[in-house]
mmCIF file of C-alpha atoms in Angstrom:
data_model
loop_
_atom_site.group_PDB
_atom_site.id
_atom_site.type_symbol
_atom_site.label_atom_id
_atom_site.label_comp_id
_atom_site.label_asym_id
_atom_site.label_seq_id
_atom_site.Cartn_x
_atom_site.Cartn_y
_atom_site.Cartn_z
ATOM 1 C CA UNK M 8 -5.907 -15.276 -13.569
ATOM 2 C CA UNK M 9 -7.353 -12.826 -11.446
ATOM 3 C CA UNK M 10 -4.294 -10.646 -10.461
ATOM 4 C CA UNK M 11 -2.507 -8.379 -13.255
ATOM 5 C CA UNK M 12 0.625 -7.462 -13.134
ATOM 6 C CA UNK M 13 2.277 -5.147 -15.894
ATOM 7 C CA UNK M 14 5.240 -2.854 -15.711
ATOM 8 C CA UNK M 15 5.782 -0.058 -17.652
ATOM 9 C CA UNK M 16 9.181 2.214 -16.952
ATOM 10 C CA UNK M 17 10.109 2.011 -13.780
ATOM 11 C CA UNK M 18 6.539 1.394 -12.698
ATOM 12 C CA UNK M 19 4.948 -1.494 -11.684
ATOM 13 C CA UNK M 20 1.022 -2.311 -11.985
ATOM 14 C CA UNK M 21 -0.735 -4.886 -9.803
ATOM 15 C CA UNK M 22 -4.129 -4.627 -10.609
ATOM 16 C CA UNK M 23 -7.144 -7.125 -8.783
ATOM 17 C CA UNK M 24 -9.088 -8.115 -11.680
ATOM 18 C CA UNK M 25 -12.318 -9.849 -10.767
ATOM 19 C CA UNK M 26 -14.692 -6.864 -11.368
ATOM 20 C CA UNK M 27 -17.765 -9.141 -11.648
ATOM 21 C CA UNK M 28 -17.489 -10.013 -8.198
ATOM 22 C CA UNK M 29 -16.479 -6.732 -6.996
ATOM 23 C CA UNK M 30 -12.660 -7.618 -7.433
ATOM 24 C CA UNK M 31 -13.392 -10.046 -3.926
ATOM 25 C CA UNK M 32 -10.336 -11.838 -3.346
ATOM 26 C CA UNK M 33 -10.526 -15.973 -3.881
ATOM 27 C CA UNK M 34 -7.516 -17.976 -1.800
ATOM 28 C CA UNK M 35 -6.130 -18.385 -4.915
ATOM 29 C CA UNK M 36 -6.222 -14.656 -5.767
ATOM 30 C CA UNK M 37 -4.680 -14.084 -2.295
ATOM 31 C CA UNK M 38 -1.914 -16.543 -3.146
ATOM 32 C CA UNK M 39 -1.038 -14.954 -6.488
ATOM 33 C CA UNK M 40 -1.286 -11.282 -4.869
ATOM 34 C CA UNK M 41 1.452 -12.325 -2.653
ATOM 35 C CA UNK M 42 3.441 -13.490 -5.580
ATOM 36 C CA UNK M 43 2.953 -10.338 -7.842
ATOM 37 C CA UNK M 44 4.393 -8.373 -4.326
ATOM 38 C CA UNK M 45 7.305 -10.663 -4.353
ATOM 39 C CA UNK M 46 8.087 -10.503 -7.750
ATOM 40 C CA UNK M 47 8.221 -6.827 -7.969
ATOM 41 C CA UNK M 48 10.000 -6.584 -4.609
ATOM 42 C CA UNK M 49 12.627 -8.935 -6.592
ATOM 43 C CA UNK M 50 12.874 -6.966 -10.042
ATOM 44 C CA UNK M 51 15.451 -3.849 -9.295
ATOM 45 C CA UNK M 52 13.817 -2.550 -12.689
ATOM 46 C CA UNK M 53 10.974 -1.792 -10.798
ATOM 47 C CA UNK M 54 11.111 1.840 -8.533
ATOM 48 C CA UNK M 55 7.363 1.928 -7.602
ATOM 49 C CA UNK M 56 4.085 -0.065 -7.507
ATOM 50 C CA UNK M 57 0.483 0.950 -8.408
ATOM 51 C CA UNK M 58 -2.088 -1.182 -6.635
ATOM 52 C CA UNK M 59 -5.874 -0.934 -8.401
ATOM 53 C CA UNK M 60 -9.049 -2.721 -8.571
ATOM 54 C CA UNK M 61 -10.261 -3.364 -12.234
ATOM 55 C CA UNK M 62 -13.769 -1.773 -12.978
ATOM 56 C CA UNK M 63 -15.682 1.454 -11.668
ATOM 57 C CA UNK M 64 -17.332 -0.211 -8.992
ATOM 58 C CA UNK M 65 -14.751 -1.617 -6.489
ATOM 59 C CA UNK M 66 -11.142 -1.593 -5.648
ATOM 60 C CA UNK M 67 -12.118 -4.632 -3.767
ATOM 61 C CA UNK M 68 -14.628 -5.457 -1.566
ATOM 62 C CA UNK M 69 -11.986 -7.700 0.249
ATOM 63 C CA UNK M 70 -12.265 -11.688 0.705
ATOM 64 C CA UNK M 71 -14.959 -13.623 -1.308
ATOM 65 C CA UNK M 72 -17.513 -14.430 1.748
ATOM 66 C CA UNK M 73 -18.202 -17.889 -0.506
ATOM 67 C CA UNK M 74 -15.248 -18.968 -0.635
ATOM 68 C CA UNK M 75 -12.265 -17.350 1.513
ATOM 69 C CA UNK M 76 -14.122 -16.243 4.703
ATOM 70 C CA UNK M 77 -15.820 -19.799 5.038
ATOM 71 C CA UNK M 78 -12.379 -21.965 4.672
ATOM 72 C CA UNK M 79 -11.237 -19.399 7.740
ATOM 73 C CA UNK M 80 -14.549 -20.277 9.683
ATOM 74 C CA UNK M 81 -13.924 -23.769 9.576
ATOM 75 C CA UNK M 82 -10.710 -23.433 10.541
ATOM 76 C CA UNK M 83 -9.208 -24.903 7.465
ATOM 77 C CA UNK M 84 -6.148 -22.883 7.347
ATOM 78 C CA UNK M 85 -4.765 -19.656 9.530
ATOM 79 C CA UNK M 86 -5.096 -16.381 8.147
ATOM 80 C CA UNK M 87 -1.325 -15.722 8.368
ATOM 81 C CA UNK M 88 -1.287 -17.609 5.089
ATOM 82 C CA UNK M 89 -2.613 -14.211 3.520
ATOM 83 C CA UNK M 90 0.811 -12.463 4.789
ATOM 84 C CA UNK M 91 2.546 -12.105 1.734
ATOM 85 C CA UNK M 92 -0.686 -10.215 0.153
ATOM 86 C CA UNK M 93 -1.126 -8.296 2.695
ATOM 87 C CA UNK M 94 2.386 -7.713 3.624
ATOM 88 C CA UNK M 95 2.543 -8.307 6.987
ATOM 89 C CA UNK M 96 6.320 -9.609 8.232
ATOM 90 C CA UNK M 97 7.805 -8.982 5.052
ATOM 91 C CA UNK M 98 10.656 -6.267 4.332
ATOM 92 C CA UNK M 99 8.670 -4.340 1.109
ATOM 93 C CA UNK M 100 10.226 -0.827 0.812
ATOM 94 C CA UNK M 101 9.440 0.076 -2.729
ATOM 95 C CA UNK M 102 6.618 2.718 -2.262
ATOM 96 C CA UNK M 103 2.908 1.396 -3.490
ATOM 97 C CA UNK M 104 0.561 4.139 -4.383
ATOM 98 C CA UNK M 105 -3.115 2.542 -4.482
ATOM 99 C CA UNK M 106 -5.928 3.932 -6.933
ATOM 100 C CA UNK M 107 -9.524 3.370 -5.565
ATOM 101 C CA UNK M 108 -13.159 3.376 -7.214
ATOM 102 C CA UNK M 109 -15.774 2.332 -5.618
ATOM 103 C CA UNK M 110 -16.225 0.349 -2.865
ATOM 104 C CA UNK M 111 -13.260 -0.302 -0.588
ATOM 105 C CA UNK M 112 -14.153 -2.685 2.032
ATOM 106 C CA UNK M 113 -13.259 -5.358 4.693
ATOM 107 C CA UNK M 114 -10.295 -6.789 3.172
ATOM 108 C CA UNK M 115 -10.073 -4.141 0.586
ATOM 109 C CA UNK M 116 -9.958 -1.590 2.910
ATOM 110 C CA UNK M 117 -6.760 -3.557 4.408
ATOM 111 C CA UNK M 118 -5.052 -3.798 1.152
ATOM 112 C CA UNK M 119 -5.167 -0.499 0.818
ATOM 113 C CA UNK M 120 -3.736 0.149 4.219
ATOM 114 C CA UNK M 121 -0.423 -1.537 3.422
ATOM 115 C CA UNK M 122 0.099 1.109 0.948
ATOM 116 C CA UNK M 123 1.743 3.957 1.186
ATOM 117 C CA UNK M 124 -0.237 7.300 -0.660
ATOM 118 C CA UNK M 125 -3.549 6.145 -1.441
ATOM 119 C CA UNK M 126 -5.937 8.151 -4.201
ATOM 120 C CA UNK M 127 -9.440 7.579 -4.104
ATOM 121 C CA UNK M 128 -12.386 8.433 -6.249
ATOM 122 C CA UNK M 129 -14.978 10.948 -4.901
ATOM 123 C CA UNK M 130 -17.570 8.524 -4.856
ATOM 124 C CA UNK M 131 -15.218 5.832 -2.910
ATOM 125 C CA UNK M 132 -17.078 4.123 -0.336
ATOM 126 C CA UNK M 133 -14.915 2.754 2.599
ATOM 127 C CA UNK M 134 -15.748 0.131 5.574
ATOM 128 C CA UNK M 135 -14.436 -2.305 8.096
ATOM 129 C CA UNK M 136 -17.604 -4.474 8.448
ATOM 130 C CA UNK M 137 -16.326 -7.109 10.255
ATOM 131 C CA UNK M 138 -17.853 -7.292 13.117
ATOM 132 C CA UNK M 139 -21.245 -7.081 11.928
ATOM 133 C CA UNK M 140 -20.552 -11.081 10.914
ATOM 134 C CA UNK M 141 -18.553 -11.758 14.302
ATOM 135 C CA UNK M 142 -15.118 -11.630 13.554
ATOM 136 C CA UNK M 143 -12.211 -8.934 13.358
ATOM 137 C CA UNK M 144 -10.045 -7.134 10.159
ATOM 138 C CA UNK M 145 -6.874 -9.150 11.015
ATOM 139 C CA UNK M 146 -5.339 -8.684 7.847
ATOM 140 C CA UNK M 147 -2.874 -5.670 9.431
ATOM 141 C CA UNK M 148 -5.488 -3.602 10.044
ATOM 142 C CA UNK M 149 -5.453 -4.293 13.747
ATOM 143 C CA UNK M 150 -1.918 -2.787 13.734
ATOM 144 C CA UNK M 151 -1.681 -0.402 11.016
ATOM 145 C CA UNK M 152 -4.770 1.835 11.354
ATOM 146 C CA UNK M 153 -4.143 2.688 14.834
ATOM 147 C CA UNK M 154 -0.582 3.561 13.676
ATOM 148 C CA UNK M 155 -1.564 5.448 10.676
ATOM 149 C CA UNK M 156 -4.018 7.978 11.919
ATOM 150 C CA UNK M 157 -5.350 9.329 15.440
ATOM 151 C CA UNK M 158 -6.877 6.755 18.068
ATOM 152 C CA UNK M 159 -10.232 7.655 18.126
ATOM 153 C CA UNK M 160 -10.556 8.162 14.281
ATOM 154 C CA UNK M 161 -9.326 4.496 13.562
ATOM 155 C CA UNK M 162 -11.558 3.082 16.659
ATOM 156 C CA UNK M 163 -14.553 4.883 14.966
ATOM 157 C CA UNK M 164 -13.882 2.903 11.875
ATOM 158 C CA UNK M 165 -12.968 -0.231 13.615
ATOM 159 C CA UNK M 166 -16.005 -0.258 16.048
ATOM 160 C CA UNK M 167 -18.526 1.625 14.212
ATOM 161 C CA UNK M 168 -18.236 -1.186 11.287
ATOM 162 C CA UNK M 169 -19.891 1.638 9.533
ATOM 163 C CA UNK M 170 -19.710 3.183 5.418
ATOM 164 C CA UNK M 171 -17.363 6.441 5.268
ATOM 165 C CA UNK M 172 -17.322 8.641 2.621
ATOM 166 C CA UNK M 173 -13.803 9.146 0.442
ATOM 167 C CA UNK M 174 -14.142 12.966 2.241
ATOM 168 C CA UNK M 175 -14.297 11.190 5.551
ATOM 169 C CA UNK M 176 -11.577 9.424 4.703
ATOM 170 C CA UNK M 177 -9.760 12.156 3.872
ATOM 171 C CA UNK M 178 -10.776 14.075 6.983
ATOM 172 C CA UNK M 179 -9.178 11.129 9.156
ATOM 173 C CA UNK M 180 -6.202 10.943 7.548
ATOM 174 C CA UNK M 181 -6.457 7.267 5.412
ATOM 175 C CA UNK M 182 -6.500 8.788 1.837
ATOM 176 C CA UNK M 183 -4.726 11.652 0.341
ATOM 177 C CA UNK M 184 -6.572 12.803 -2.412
ATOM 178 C CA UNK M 185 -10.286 12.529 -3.724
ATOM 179 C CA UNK M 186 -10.663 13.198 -7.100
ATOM 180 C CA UNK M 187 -12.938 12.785 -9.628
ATOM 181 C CA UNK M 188 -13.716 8.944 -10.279
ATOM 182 C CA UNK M 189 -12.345 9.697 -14.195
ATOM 183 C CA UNK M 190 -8.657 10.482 -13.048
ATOM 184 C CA UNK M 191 -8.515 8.190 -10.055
ATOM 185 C CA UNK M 192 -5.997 6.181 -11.945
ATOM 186 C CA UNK M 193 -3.882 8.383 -13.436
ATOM 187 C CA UNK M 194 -3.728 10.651 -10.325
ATOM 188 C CA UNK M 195 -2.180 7.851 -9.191
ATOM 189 C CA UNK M 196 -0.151 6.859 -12.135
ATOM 190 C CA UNK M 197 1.144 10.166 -12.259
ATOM 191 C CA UNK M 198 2.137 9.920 -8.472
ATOM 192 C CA UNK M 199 3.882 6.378 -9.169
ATOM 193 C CA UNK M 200 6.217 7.419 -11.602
ATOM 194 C CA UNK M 201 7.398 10.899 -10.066
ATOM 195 C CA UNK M 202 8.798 8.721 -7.548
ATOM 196 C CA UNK M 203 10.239 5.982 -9.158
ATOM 197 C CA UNK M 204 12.381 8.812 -11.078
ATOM 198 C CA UNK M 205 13.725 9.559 -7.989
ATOM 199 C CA UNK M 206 16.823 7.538 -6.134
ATOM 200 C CA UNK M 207 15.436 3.806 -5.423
ATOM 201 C CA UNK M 208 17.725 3.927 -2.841
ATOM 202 C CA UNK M 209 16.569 6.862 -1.181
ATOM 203 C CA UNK M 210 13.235 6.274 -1.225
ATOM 204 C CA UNK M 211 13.202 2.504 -0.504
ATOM 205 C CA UNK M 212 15.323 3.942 2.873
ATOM 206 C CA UNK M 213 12.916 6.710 3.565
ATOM 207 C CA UNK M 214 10.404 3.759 3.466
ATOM 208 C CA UNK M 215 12.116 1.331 5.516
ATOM 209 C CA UNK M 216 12.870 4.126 8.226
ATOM 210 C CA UNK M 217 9.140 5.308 8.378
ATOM 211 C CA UNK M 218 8.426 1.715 8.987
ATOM 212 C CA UNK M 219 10.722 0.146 11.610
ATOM 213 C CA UNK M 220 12.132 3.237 13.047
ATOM 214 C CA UNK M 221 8.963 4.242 15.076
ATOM 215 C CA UNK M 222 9.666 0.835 17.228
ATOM 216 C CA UNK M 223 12.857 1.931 18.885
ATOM 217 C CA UNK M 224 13.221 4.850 21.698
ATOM 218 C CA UNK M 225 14.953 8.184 20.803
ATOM 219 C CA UNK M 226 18.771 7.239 21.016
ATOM 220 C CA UNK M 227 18.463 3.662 19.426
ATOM 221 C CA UNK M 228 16.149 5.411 16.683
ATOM 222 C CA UNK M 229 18.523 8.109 15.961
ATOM 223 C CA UNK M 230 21.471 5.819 15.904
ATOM 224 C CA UNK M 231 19.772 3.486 13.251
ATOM 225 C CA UNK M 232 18.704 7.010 11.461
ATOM 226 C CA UNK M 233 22.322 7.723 11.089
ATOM 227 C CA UNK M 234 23.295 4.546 9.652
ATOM 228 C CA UNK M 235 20.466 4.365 6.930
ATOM 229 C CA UNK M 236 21.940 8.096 6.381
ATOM 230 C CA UNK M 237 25.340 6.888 5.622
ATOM 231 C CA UNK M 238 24.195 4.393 3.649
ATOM 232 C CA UNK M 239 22.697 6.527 1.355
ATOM 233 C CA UNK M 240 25.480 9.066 1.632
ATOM 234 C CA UNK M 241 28.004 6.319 0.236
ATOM 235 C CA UNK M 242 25.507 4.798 -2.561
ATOM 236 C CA UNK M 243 26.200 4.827 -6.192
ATOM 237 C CA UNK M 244 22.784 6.745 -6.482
ATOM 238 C CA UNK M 245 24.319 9.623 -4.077
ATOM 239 C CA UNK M 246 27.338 9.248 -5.968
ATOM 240 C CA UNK M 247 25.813 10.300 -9.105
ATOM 241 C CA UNK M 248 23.344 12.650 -7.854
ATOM 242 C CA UNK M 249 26.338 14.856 -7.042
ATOM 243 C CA UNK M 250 27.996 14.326 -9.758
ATOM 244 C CA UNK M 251 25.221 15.236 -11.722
ATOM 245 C CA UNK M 252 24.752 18.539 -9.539
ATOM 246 C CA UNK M 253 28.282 19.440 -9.738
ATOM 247 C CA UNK M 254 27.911 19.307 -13.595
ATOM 248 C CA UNK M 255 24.958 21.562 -13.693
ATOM 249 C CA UNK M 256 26.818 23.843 -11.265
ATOM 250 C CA UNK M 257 30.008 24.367 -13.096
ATOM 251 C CA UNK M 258 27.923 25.175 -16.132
ATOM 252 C CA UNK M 259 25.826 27.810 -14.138
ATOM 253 C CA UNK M 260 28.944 29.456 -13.326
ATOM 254 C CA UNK M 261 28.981 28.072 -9.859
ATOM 255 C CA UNK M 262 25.433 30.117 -9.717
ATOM 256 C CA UNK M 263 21.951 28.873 -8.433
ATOM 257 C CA UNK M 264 19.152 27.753 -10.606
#
């Protein structure tokens, strides 16, 4: 099996595990990627996801050009099969932080764009090459990067087909950090499980807002804002974060920390 998953806390680790291949993604690897997303979107246990390559020399270098790329070309199946590992059409609103060495490319580089704070070594190496072999990213890219970042940064990437540095990267807006390759991981790590000690309902909200709200004009946006506010308002989460700060306060003496 070439897809890890592990949790640990409130933390979940999906790790692409191929690292003689430069973690490339076989359709069964796709297939059990979308599983290990499903199954952690299913466990309420887990509060946040870490998405990695194994090895120092890729987080993935995207789909196996032997293998994957050829059943598309003969038209052997649709590439809306991939969906569920790329989540595309699916409500996933715990937060993924994604940990990259090495090379991130063509299908990599699309993983990593369905995550949501992405750490990347400073020796990452990032590129969209697919037009250079006559086809398109059509794994979200297509939609996300022009979302994510400013219009002539992601039609740079997208057109150029080009290598970027993990400072370019970072320039544009893709990554958030670049760090030394050694704490790539737990830079990430680290990230992963500040924020799966926070509210999983406040978060996973804060996620699902930044993702569908952006699709409605102001009044209809605000209006759904208010309701995912209320939700949250009435959770048990809320209901024990005040109770919790009401305890601290009355021991304080009523006085701030």
């Amino acid at each position: 099996m070439s897809i890890e998953l592990h949790r640990s806390g409130a933390v979940a680790t999906i790790r692409i595990a191929r690292p003689e291949k430069l973690n490339a993604l076989t359709l069964r690897m796709y297939e059990d990627l979308g599983r290990a997303f499903a199954e952690v979107r299913e466990d309420d246990r887990v509060h946040a996801v870490l998405l990695t390559g194994a090895g120092d020399r890729a987080f993935c270098v995207g789909a196996d050009m032997t293998e994957s790329i050829p059943a598309l070309a003969e038209n052997r199946f649709d590439i809306s099969a991939w969906d569920p590992a790329h989540l595309k059409r699916v409500a996933f609103y715990k937060p993924i932080v994604c940990a990259i060495r090495g090379l991130c490319i063509g299908g990599g580089f699309e993983l990593m764009l369905g995550t949501d704070i992405r750490i990347a070594s400073t020796q990452a190496v990032f590129q969209l090459p697919e037009p250079t072999h006559g086809f398109v990213p059509a794994g979200g890219t297509l939609v996300r990067l022009v979302r994510q970042i400013g219009y002539a940064d992601a039609m740079e990437i997208l057109l150029t087909a080009r290598r970027f540095s993990a400072d370019e990267m970072l320039a544009k807006g893709v990554i958030n950090q670049a760090v030394e390759p050694s704490i790539v991981e737990s830079t990430a790590l680290e990230i992963a499980e500040r924020i799966a000690s926070l509210s999983p309902t406040a978060i996973q909200t804060i996620k699902e807002a930044a993702l569908t709200l952006q699709d409605y004009g102001w009044d209809e946006a605000f209006a759904r804002e208010a309701a995912l506010g209320q939700r949250t308002f009435t959770s048990d989460d809320a209901r024990r974060g005040l109770a919790a700060f009401a305890s601290r306060s009355a021991g304080s003496g009523g006085k701030k920390p």
